[in-house]
Amino acid sequence: MAFRVATWNVNSIRQRLDHLKSFVDTHQPDVLCLQETKVRDEEFPKDDMHAMGFETVLFHGQKSYNGVAVLVRKSVQAEERLVWCDKDDRRHLAVTLENGLTVHNFYVPSGGGVPDAEANDKFAHKLQFLDEMAQWVAQPEQKAGKLLLVGDMNVAPFENDVWNHKRLQKQIGHTPGECERLVRLHTEGDLIDVGRHFVPEDQTLFSWWGYRYKLSVEKDYGWRLDHILASQSLEGNLRSFKAVKDTRLWEKPSDHIPLVVELDL
């Protein structure tokens, strides 16, 4: 039976309610993971999410910054919120579904503007966060499960994950140290990079186009900052993958687009 899981950095959920509804109506995800919701829990628009057909609406947010949410069509067996780097800045939320699949929703720190961990605390936080993720996913109980790790990882690890590899290697999001850490996360967890499972590494694959340059989408100056990673045990269940680029062309869009994986479960 086809089962769809989607991830999307919406860059303020209250500003994108119409966009969310349009996406949900068209793609009908069974699980929708959101990042950068930018809303306190008491102000989360849960009634709107229920109206879109989600029975379970979970969120972990704060005012104006960060925040994650997981929306599920049916009930869930368990939920979990982990704190990373001893800093509860609302970057993780996980659910275990009735079919045994556990979905971890991440919003990895962006890292600020200077790729120097000694001079930039935000970059140091990002590197530590990625290190902790790799250590966590290497634990036997994680490797033994049926996991999907999804979300805005804020790293484009491979050459064709950015529009100009040579030019961007010194920019945060594509520096060698960040790329190595995200690949180590794949390796330590024995995880499948679902995007690259369906789209070969010699082809471009993007999920983010910045706001600063108005022609970034038209000229395809993109980055692959958003990811779906799957346990090896799910390889035979992977059916399709889609990067939904048309959402970036909508009025007042998020700078990120949704990714959708369909599994036979």
PDB file of C-alpha atoms in Angstrom:
ATOM      1  CA  MET A   1       0.000   0.000   0.000  1.00  0.00           C
ATOM      2  CA  ALA A   2       1.438   3.397  -0.996  1.00  0.00           C
ATOM      3  CA  PHE A   3       2.443   5.538   1.977  1.00  0.00           C
ATOM      4  CA  ARG A   4       3.675   9.122   1.512  1.00  0.00           C
ATOM      5  CA  VAL A   5       5.977  11.051   3.816  1.00  0.00           C
ATOM      6  CA  ALA A   6       6.755  14.689   3.033  1.00  0.00           C
ATOM      7  CA  THR A   7       9.130  17.237   4.543  1.00  0.00           C
ATOM      8  CA  TRP A   8       9.024  21.008   4.104  1.00  0.00           C
ATOM      9  CA  ASN A   9      10.726  23.995   5.684  1.00  0.00           C
ATOM     10  CA  VAL A  10       7.739  26.336   5.492  1.00  0.00           C
ATOM     11  CA  ASN A  11       9.542  29.414   6.881  1.00  0.00           C
ATOM     12  CA  SER A  12       6.597  30.445   9.134  1.00  0.00           C
ATOM     13  CA  ILE A  13       3.594  28.155   9.216  1.00  0.00           C
ATOM     14  CA  ARG A  14       1.071  30.915   9.823  1.00  0.00           C
ATOM     15  CA  GLN A  15       2.212  32.756   6.711  1.00  0.00           C
ATOM     16  CA  ARG A  16       1.985  29.595   4.570  1.00  0.00           C
ATOM     17  CA  LEU A  17      -1.368  28.108   5.576  1.00  0.00           C
ATOM     18  CA  ASP A  18      -2.812  28.498   2.072  1.00  0.00           C
ATOM     19  CA  HIS A  19       0.355  26.998   0.586  1.00  0.00           C
ATOM     20  CA  LEU A  20       0.170  24.066   2.983  1.00  0.00           C
ATOM     21  CA  LYS A  21      -3.436  23.393   2.089  1.00  0.00           C
ATOM     22  CA  SER A  22      -2.686  23.487  -1.643  1.00  0.00           C
ATOM     23  CA  PHE A  23       0.247  21.122  -1.224  1.00  0.00           C
ATOM     24  CA  VAL A  24      -1.702  18.706   0.985  1.00  0.00           C
ATOM     25  CA  ASP A  25      -4.695  18.708  -1.378  1.00  0.00           C
ATOM     26  CA  THR A  26      -2.467  17.880  -4.339  1.00  0.00           C
ATOM     27  CA  HIS A  27       0.013  15.411  -2.842  1.00  0.00           C
ATOM     28  CA  GLN A  28      -1.966  13.849   0.017  1.00  0.00           C
ATOM     29  CA  PRO A  29       0.908  13.001   2.388  1.00  0.00           C
ATOM     30  CA  ASP A  30       0.213  10.504   5.161  1.00  0.00           C
ATOM     31  CA  VAL A  31       2.906  12.186   7.244  1.00  0.00           C
ATOM     32  CA  LEU A  32       3.997  15.793   6.814  1.00  0.00           C
ATOM     33  CA  CYS A  33       7.081  17.057   8.657  1.00  0.00           C
ATOM     34  CA  LEU A  34       7.531  20.821   8.878  1.00  0.00           C
ATOM     35  CA  GLN A  35      10.498  22.917   9.927  1.00  0.00           C
ATOM     36  CA  GLU A  36      10.995  26.571  10.846  1.00  0.00           C
ATOM     37  CA  THR A  37       7.386  26.899  11.981  1.00  0.00           C
ATOM     38  CA  LYS A  38       8.247  30.070  13.944  1.00  0.00           C
ATOM     39  CA  VAL A  39       5.342  29.902  16.393  1.00  0.00           C
ATOM     40  CA  ARG A  40       4.874  29.238  20.100  1.00  0.00           C
ATOM     41  CA  ASP A  41       3.058  26.025  20.923  1.00  0.00           C
ATOM     42  CA  GLU A  42       0.036  27.837  22.348  1.00  0.00           C
ATOM     43  CA  GLU A  43      -0.392  29.705  19.054  1.00  0.00           C
ATOM     44  CA  PHE A  44       0.152  26.765  16.690  1.00  0.00           C
ATOM     45  CA  PRO A  45      -2.729  26.596  14.145  1.00  0.00           C
ATOM     46  CA  LYS A  46      -3.682  23.030  15.018  1.00  0.00           C
ATOM     47  CA  ASP A  47      -7.334  23.460  14.015  1.00  0.00           C
ATOM     48  CA  ASP A  48      -6.212  24.311  10.483  1.00  0.00           C
ATOM     49  CA  MET A  49      -4.095  21.151  10.409  1.00  0.00           C
ATOM     50  CA  HIS A  50      -7.023  19.024  11.587  1.00  0.00           C
ATOM     51  CA  ALA A  51      -9.165  20.612   8.864  1.00  0.00           C
ATOM     52  CA  MET A  52      -6.590  19.430   6.291  1.00  0.00           C
ATOM     53  CA  GLY A  53      -7.274  15.848   7.383  1.00  0.00           C
ATOM     54  CA  PHE A  54      -4.545  15.184   9.956  1.00  0.00           C
ATOM     55  CA  GLU A  55      -5.745  13.355  13.054  1.00  0.00           C
ATOM     56  CA  THR A  56      -2.448  13.705  14.928  1.00  0.00           C
ATOM     57  CA  VAL A  57      -0.934  17.198  15.088  1.00  0.00           C
ATOM     58  CA  LEU A  58       2.309  17.465  17.075  1.00  0.00           C
ATOM     59  CA  PHE A  59       4.518  20.523  17.401  1.00  0.00           C
ATOM     60  CA  HIS A  60       7.560  21.783  19.258  1.00  0.00           C
ATOM     61  CA  GLY A  61       8.077  25.486  18.732  1.00  0.00           C
ATOM     62  CA  GLN A  62       9.096  28.872  19.996  1.00  0.00           C
ATOM     63  CA  LYS A  63       8.374  32.482  19.110  1.00  0.00           C
ATOM     64  CA  SER A  64       9.808  33.791  15.812  1.00  0.00           C
ATOM     65  CA  TYR A  65      12.548  31.161  15.396  1.00  0.00           C
ATOM     66  CA  ASN A  66      13.045  27.469  14.604  1.00  0.00           C
ATOM     67  CA  GLY A  67      10.241  25.050  15.495  1.00  0.00           C
ATOM     68  CA  VAL A  68       9.179  21.700  14.062  1.00  0.00           C
ATOM     69  CA  ALA A  69       5.865  19.926  13.589  1.00  0.00           C
ATOM     70  CA  VAL A  70       4.699  16.475  12.512  1.00  0.00           C
ATOM     71  CA  LEU A  71       1.225  15.965  11.038  1.00  0.00           C
ATOM     72  CA  VAL A  72      -0.123  12.418  10.662  1.00  0.00           C
ATOM     73  CA  ARG A  73      -3.343  11.218   9.029  1.00  0.00           C
ATOM     74  CA  LYS A  74      -3.927   8.635  11.767  1.00  0.00           C
ATOM     75  CA  SER A  75      -2.931   8.075  15.381  1.00  0.00           C
ATOM     76  CA  VAL A  76       0.657   7.328  16.416  1.00  0.00           C
ATOM     77  CA  GLN A  77       2.157   4.821  18.825  1.00  0.00           C
ATOM     78  CA  ALA A  78       4.693   7.200  20.365  1.00  0.00           C
ATOM     79  CA  GLU A  79       6.267  10.634  20.076  1.00  0.00           C
ATOM     80  CA  GLU A  80       9.692  11.912  21.118  1.00  0.00           C
ATOM     81  CA  ARG A  81      11.444  15.261  21.422  1.00  0.00           C
ATOM     82  CA  LEU A  82      15.210  15.142  21.798  1.00  0.00           C
ATOM     83  CA  VAL A  83      17.451  17.981  22.963  1.00  0.00           C
ATOM     84  CA  TRP A  84      20.706  18.406  21.044  1.00  0.00           C
ATOM     85  CA  CYS A  85      23.888  20.161  22.152  1.00  0.00           C
ATOM     86  CA  ASP A  86      22.252  20.765  25.571  1.00  0.00           C
ATOM     87  CA  LYS A  87      20.223  23.513  23.924  1.00  0.00           C
ATOM     88  CA  ASP A  88      16.451  23.124  23.620  1.00  0.00           C
ATOM     89  CA  ASP A  89      15.976  25.305  20.560  1.00  0.00           C
ATOM     90  CA  ARG A  90      13.143  23.182  19.156  1.00  0.00           C
ATOM     91  CA  ARG A  91      14.896  21.350  16.341  1.00  0.00           C
ATOM     92  CA  HIS A  92      13.629  17.773  16.630  1.00  0.00           C
ATOM     93  CA  LEU A  93      10.377  15.854  16.854  1.00  0.00           C
ATOM     94  CA  ALA A  94       9.804  12.150  16.147  1.00  0.00           C
ATOM     95  CA  VAL A  95       6.828   9.828  15.850  1.00  0.00           C
ATOM     96  CA  THR A  96       6.478   6.067  15.725  1.00  0.00           C
ATOM     97  CA  LEU A  97       3.569   5.063  13.533  1.00  0.00           C
ATOM     98  CA  GLU A  98       1.169   2.162  13.767  1.00  0.00           C
ATOM     99  CA  ASN A  99       2.961   0.469  10.841  1.00  0.00           C
ATOM    100  CA  GLY A 100       6.218   0.398  12.848  1.00  0.00           C
ATOM    101  CA  LEU A 101       7.946   3.215  10.947  1.00  0.00           C
ATOM    102  CA  THR A 102       9.670   5.888  13.036  1.00  0.00           C
ATOM    103  CA  VAL A 103       9.998   9.319  11.422  1.00  0.00           C
ATOM    104  CA  HIS A 104      12.502  11.798  12.857  1.00  0.00           C
ATOM    105  CA  ASN A 105      11.980  15.420  11.842  1.00  0.00           C
ATOM    106  CA  PHE A 106      15.108  17.630  12.095  1.00  0.00           C
ATOM    107  CA  TYR A 107      15.903  21.287  11.661  1.00  0.00           C
ATOM    108  CA  VAL A 108      19.708  21.510  11.763  1.00  0.00           C
ATOM    109  CA  PRO A 109      21.166  24.946  12.642  1.00  0.00           C
ATOM    110  CA  SER A 110      22.068  27.043   9.614  1.00  0.00           C
ATOM    111  CA  GLY A 111      25.425  28.084  11.053  1.00  0.00           C
ATOM    112  CA  GLY A 112      25.442  31.837  10.548  1.00  0.00           C
ATOM    113  CA  GLY A 113      27.693  33.590   8.050  1.00  0.00           C
ATOM    114  CA  VAL A 114      31.321  32.782   8.929  1.00  0.00           C
ATOM    115  CA  PRO A 115      32.551  29.163   8.447  1.00  0.00           C
ATOM    116  CA  ASP A 116      34.903  29.271  11.440  1.00  0.00           C
ATOM    117  CA  ALA A 117      33.898  27.399  14.583  1.00  0.00           C
ATOM    118  CA  GLU A 118      36.259  29.432  16.777  1.00  0.00           C
ATOM    119  CA  ALA A 119      35.034  32.805  15.536  1.00  0.00           C
ATOM    120  CA  ASN A 120      31.361  31.876  15.056  1.00  0.00           C
ATOM    121  CA  ASP A 121      29.383  30.203  17.832  1.00  0.00           C
ATOM    122  CA  LYS A 122      26.522  29.465  15.426  1.00  0.00           C
ATOM    123  CA  PHE A 123      28.805  27.489  13.140  1.00  0.00           C
ATOM    124  CA  ALA A 124      30.288  25.619  16.111  1.00  0.00           C
ATOM    125  CA  HIS A 125      26.725  24.745  17.197  1.00  0.00           C
ATOM    126  CA  LYS A 126      25.944  23.387  13.739  1.00  0.00           C
ATOM    127  CA  LEU A 127      29.022  21.170  13.624  1.00  0.00           C
ATOM    128  CA  GLN A 128      28.318  19.831  17.119  1.00  0.00           C
ATOM    129  CA  PHE A 129      24.696  19.157  16.175  1.00  0.00           C
ATOM    130  CA  LEU A 130      25.754  17.124  13.134  1.00  0.00           C
ATOM    131  CA  ASP A 131      28.334  15.230  15.213  1.00  0.00           C
ATOM    132  CA  GLU A 132      25.709  14.356  17.815  1.00  0.00           C
ATOM    133  CA  MET A 133      23.303  13.172  15.122  1.00  0.00           C
ATOM    134  CA  ALA A 134      25.948  10.808  13.735  1.00  0.00           C
ATOM    135  CA  GLN A 135      26.738   9.438  17.202  1.00  0.00           C
ATOM    136  CA  TRP A 136      23.047   8.965  17.960  1.00  0.00           C
ATOM    137  CA  VAL A 137      22.137   7.186  14.725  1.00  0.00           C
ATOM    138  CA  ALA A 138      25.060   4.773  15.140  1.00  0.00           C
ATOM    139  CA  GLN A 139      23.524   3.322  18.306  1.00  0.00           C
ATOM    140  CA  PRO A 140      22.323  -0.286  17.881  1.00  0.00           C
ATOM    141  CA  GLU A 141      18.713   0.525  18.758  1.00  0.00           C
ATOM    142  CA  GLN A 142      18.564   3.116  15.973  1.00  0.00           C
ATOM    143  CA  LYS A 143      20.248   0.907  13.378  1.00  0.00           C
ATOM    144  CA  ALA A 144      17.868  -1.928  14.201  1.00  0.00           C
ATOM    145  CA  GLY A 145      14.752   0.147  13.566  1.00  0.00           C
ATOM    146  CA  LYS A 146      12.778   1.217  10.511  1.00  0.00           C
ATOM    147  CA  LEU A 147      13.758   4.878  10.407  1.00  0.00           C
ATOM    148  CA  LEU A 148      13.226   7.876   8.207  1.00  0.00           C
ATOM    149  CA  LEU A 149      15.304  10.952   9.036  1.00  0.00           C
ATOM    150  CA  VAL A 150      13.854  13.965   7.248  1.00  0.00           C
ATOM    151  CA  GLY A 151      14.103  17.705   7.338  1.00  0.00           C
ATOM    152  CA  ASP A 152      16.201  20.765   6.685  1.00  0.00           C
ATOM    153  CA  MET A 153      19.738  19.551   7.338  1.00  0.00           C
ATOM    154  CA  ASN A 154      21.211  22.846   6.053  1.00  0.00           C
ATOM    155  CA  VAL A 155      24.010  21.003   4.235  1.00  0.00           C
ATOM    156  CA  ALA A 156      24.357  20.310   0.508  1.00  0.00           C
ATOM    157  CA  PRO A 157      26.904  17.458   0.659  1.00  0.00           C
ATOM    158  CA  PHE A 158      27.712  16.625  -2.981  1.00  0.00           C
ATOM    159  CA  GLU A 159      29.015  18.589  -5.960  1.00  0.00           C
ATOM    160  CA  ASN A 160      25.705  18.566  -7.820  1.00  0.00           C
ATOM    161  CA  ASP A 161      23.763  19.516  -4.695  1.00  0.00           C
ATOM    162  CA  VAL A 162      24.719  23.155  -5.378  1.00  0.00           C
ATOM    163  CA  TRP A 163      24.594  25.250  -8.518  1.00  0.00           C
ATOM    164  CA  ASN A 164      28.359  25.969  -8.492  1.00  0.00           C
ATOM    165  CA  HIS A 165      30.533  23.603  -6.466  1.00  0.00           C
ATOM    166  CA  LYS A 166      33.870  25.402  -6.996  1.00  0.00           C
ATOM    167  CA  ARG A 167      32.452  28.797  -6.119  1.00  0.00           C
ATOM    168  CA  LEU A 168      30.513  27.709  -3.022  1.00  0.00           C
ATOM    169  CA  GLN A 169      32.977  25.488  -1.129  1.00  0.00           C
ATOM    170  CA  LYS A 170      33.778  28.324   1.284  1.00  0.00           C
ATOM    171  CA  GLN A 171      30.144  29.170   1.964  1.00  0.00           C
ATOM    172  CA  ILE A 172      28.327  27.717   4.969  1.00  0.00           C
ATOM    173  CA  GLY A 173      26.192  24.810   3.866  1.00  0.00           C
ATOM    174  CA  HIS A 174      28.768  23.420   1.438  1.00  0.00           C
ATOM    175  CA  THR A 175      32.106  23.616   3.270  1.00  0.00           C
ATOM    176  CA  PRO A 176      34.132  20.382   3.326  1.00  0.00           C
ATOM    177  CA  GLY A 177      33.695  19.917   7.082  1.00  0.00           C
ATOM    178  CA  GLU A 178      29.917  20.133   6.881  1.00  0.00           C
ATOM    179  CA  CYS A 179      29.708  17.870   3.850  1.00  0.00           C
ATOM    180  CA  GLU A 180      31.928  15.279   5.528  1.00  0.00           C
ATOM    181  CA  ARG A 181      29.725  15.326   8.636  1.00  0.00           C
ATOM    182  CA  LEU A 182      26.515  14.759   6.712  1.00  0.00           C
ATOM    183  CA  VAL A 183      28.079  11.909   4.758  1.00  0.00           C
ATOM    184  CA  ARG A 184      29.292  10.467   8.064  1.00  0.00           C
ATOM    185  CA  LEU A 185      25.693  10.580   9.286  1.00  0.00           C
ATOM    186  CA  HIS A 186      24.739   8.460   6.251  1.00  0.00           C
ATOM    187  CA  THR A 187      27.572   6.039   6.954  1.00  0.00           C
ATOM    188  CA  GLU A 188      27.199   5.741  10.736  1.00  0.00           C
ATOM    189  CA  GLY A 189      23.484   5.010  10.418  1.00  0.00           C
ATOM    190  CA  ASP A 190      23.868   2.845   7.302  1.00  0.00           C
ATOM    191  CA  LEU A 191      21.272   5.150   5.772  1.00  0.00           C
ATOM    192  CA  ILE A 192      20.018   5.509   2.222  1.00  0.00           C
ATOM    193  CA  ASP A 193      20.098   9.027   0.784  1.00  0.00           C
ATOM    194  CA  VAL A 194      16.632   8.791  -0.766  1.00  0.00           C
ATOM    195  CA  GLY A 195      17.075  11.781  -3.081  1.00  0.00           C
ATOM    196  CA  ARG A 196      20.230  10.317  -4.570  1.00  0.00           C
ATOM    197  CA  HIS A 197      18.701   6.836  -4.597  1.00  0.00           C
ATOM    198  CA  PHE A 198      16.337   8.122  -7.292  1.00  0.00           C
ATOM    199  CA  VAL A 199      18.372  10.985  -8.829  1.00  0.00           C
ATOM    200  CA  PRO A 200      21.982  10.031  -9.724  1.00  0.00           C
ATOM    201  CA  GLU A 201      24.806  12.126  -8.254  1.00  0.00           C
ATOM    202  CA  ASP A 202      25.859  13.386 -11.695  1.00  0.00           C
ATOM    203  CA  GLN A 203      22.537  15.245 -11.973  1.00  0.00           C
ATOM    204  CA  THR A 204      21.587  18.397 -10.080  1.00  0.00           C
ATOM    205  CA  LEU A 205      19.043  18.115  -7.297  1.00  0.00           C
ATOM    206  CA  PHE A 206      17.998  21.202  -5.321  1.00  0.00           C
ATOM    207  CA  SER A 207      15.489  22.059  -2.584  1.00  0.00           C
ATOM    208  CA  TRP A 208      16.316  25.704  -1.755  1.00  0.00           C
ATOM    209  CA  TRP A 209      16.654  28.897  -3.767  1.00  0.00           C
ATOM    210  CA  GLY A 210      17.536  32.049  -1.822  1.00  0.00           C
ATOM    211  CA  TYR A 211      15.495  35.213  -1.588  1.00  0.00           C
ATOM    212  CA  ARG A 212      18.373  37.680  -1.927  1.00  0.00           C
ATOM    213  CA  TYR A 213      18.834  37.212  -5.666  1.00  0.00           C
ATOM    214  CA  LYS A 214      15.487  37.658  -7.433  1.00  0.00           C
ATOM    215  CA  LEU A 215      16.486  35.463 -10.376  1.00  0.00           C
ATOM    216  CA  SER A 216      17.734  32.553  -8.251  1.00  0.00           C
ATOM    217  CA  VAL A 217      14.878  30.265  -9.310  1.00  0.00           C
ATOM    218  CA  GLU A 218      14.868  31.378 -12.946  1.00  0.00           C
ATOM    219  CA  LYS A 219      18.636  30.791 -13.222  1.00  0.00           C
ATOM    220  CA  ASP A 220      18.407  27.658 -11.031  1.00  0.00           C
ATOM    221  CA  TYR A 221      20.912  28.862  -8.445  1.00  0.00           C
ATOM    222  CA  GLY A 222      19.795  26.148  -6.046  1.00  0.00           C
ATOM    223  CA  TRP A 223      21.083  24.104  -3.118  1.00  0.00           C
ATOM    224  CA  ARG A 224      19.972  20.719  -1.763  1.00  0.00           C
ATOM    225  CA  LEU A 225      19.612  21.559   1.923  1.00  0.00           C
ATOM    226  CA  ASP A 226      16.619  19.311   2.637  1.00  0.00           C
ATOM    227  CA  HIS A 227      16.966  15.555   2.873  1.00  0.00           C
ATOM    228  CA  ILE A 228      15.192  12.256   3.381  1.00  0.00           C
ATOM    229  CA  LEU A 229      17.330   9.420   4.759  1.00  0.00           C
ATOM    230  CA  ALA A 230      16.064   5.860   5.203  1.00  0.00           C
ATOM    231  CA  SER A 231      17.188   2.705   6.973  1.00  0.00           C
ATOM    232  CA  GLN A 232      18.618   0.021   4.705  1.00  0.00           C
ATOM    233  CA  SER A 233      15.735  -2.210   5.788  1.00  0.00           C
ATOM    234  CA  LEU A 234      13.413   0.118   3.863  1.00  0.00           C
ATOM    235  CA  GLU A 235      15.268  -0.045   0.545  1.00  0.00           C
ATOM    236  CA  GLY A 236      12.837  -2.561  -0.925  1.00  0.00           C
ATOM    237  CA  ASN A 237       9.921  -0.366   0.158  1.00  0.00           C
ATOM    238  CA  LEU A 238      11.056   2.806  -1.615  1.00  0.00           C
ATOM    239  CA  ARG A 239       8.711   3.511  -4.505  1.00  0.00           C
ATOM    240  CA  SER A 240       9.253   7.116  -5.647  1.00  0.00           C
ATOM    241  CA  PHE A 241      10.727  10.485  -4.731  1.00  0.00           C
ATOM    242  CA  LYS A 242       9.719  13.977  -5.773  1.00  0.00           C
ATOM    243  CA  ALA A 243      11.049  17.492  -5.211  1.00  0.00           C
ATOM    244  CA  VAL A 244       7.995  19.739  -5.607  1.00  0.00           C
ATOM    245  CA  LYS A 245       9.600  22.783  -7.206  1.00  0.00           C
ATOM    246  CA  ASP A 246       6.401  24.545  -8.311  1.00  0.00           C
ATOM    247  CA  THR A 247       5.775  25.687  -4.706  1.00  0.00           C
ATOM    248  CA  ARG A 248       8.807  28.015  -5.013  1.00  0.00           C
ATOM    249  CA  LEU A 249       6.937  29.868  -7.777  1.00  0.00           C
ATOM    250  CA  TRP A 250       3.853  30.601  -5.661  1.00  0.00           C
ATOM    251  CA  GLU A 251       3.144  34.076  -4.312  1.00  0.00           C
ATOM    252  CA  LYS A 252       5.297  34.857  -1.239  1.00  0.00           C
ATOM    253  CA  PRO A 253       6.749  31.338  -1.112  1.00  0.00           C
ATOM    254  CA  SER A 254       9.024  29.618   1.339  1.00  0.00           C
ATOM    255  CA  ASP A 255      12.593  29.575   0.060  1.00  0.00           C
ATOM    256  CA  HIS A 256      12.497  25.772   0.503  1.00  0.00           C
ATOM    257  CA  ILE A 257      10.353  23.278  -1.401  1.00  0.00           C
ATOM    258  CA  PRO A 258       8.708  20.072  -0.168  1.00  0.00           C
ATOM    259  CA  LEU A 259      10.241  16.647  -0.725  1.00  0.00           C
ATOM    260  CA  VAL A 260       7.997  13.589  -0.924  1.00  0.00           C
ATOM    261  CA  VAL A 261       8.915   9.909  -0.638  1.00  0.00           C
ATOM    262  CA  GLU A 262       6.409   7.187  -1.386  1.00  0.00           C
ATOM    263  CA  LEU A 263       6.880   3.765   0.182  1.00  0.00           C
ATOM    264  CA  ASP A 264       5.115   0.429  -0.125  1.00  0.00           C
ATOM    265  CA  LEU A 265       4.106  -0.345   3.444  1.00  0.00           C
TER     266      LEU A 265
END
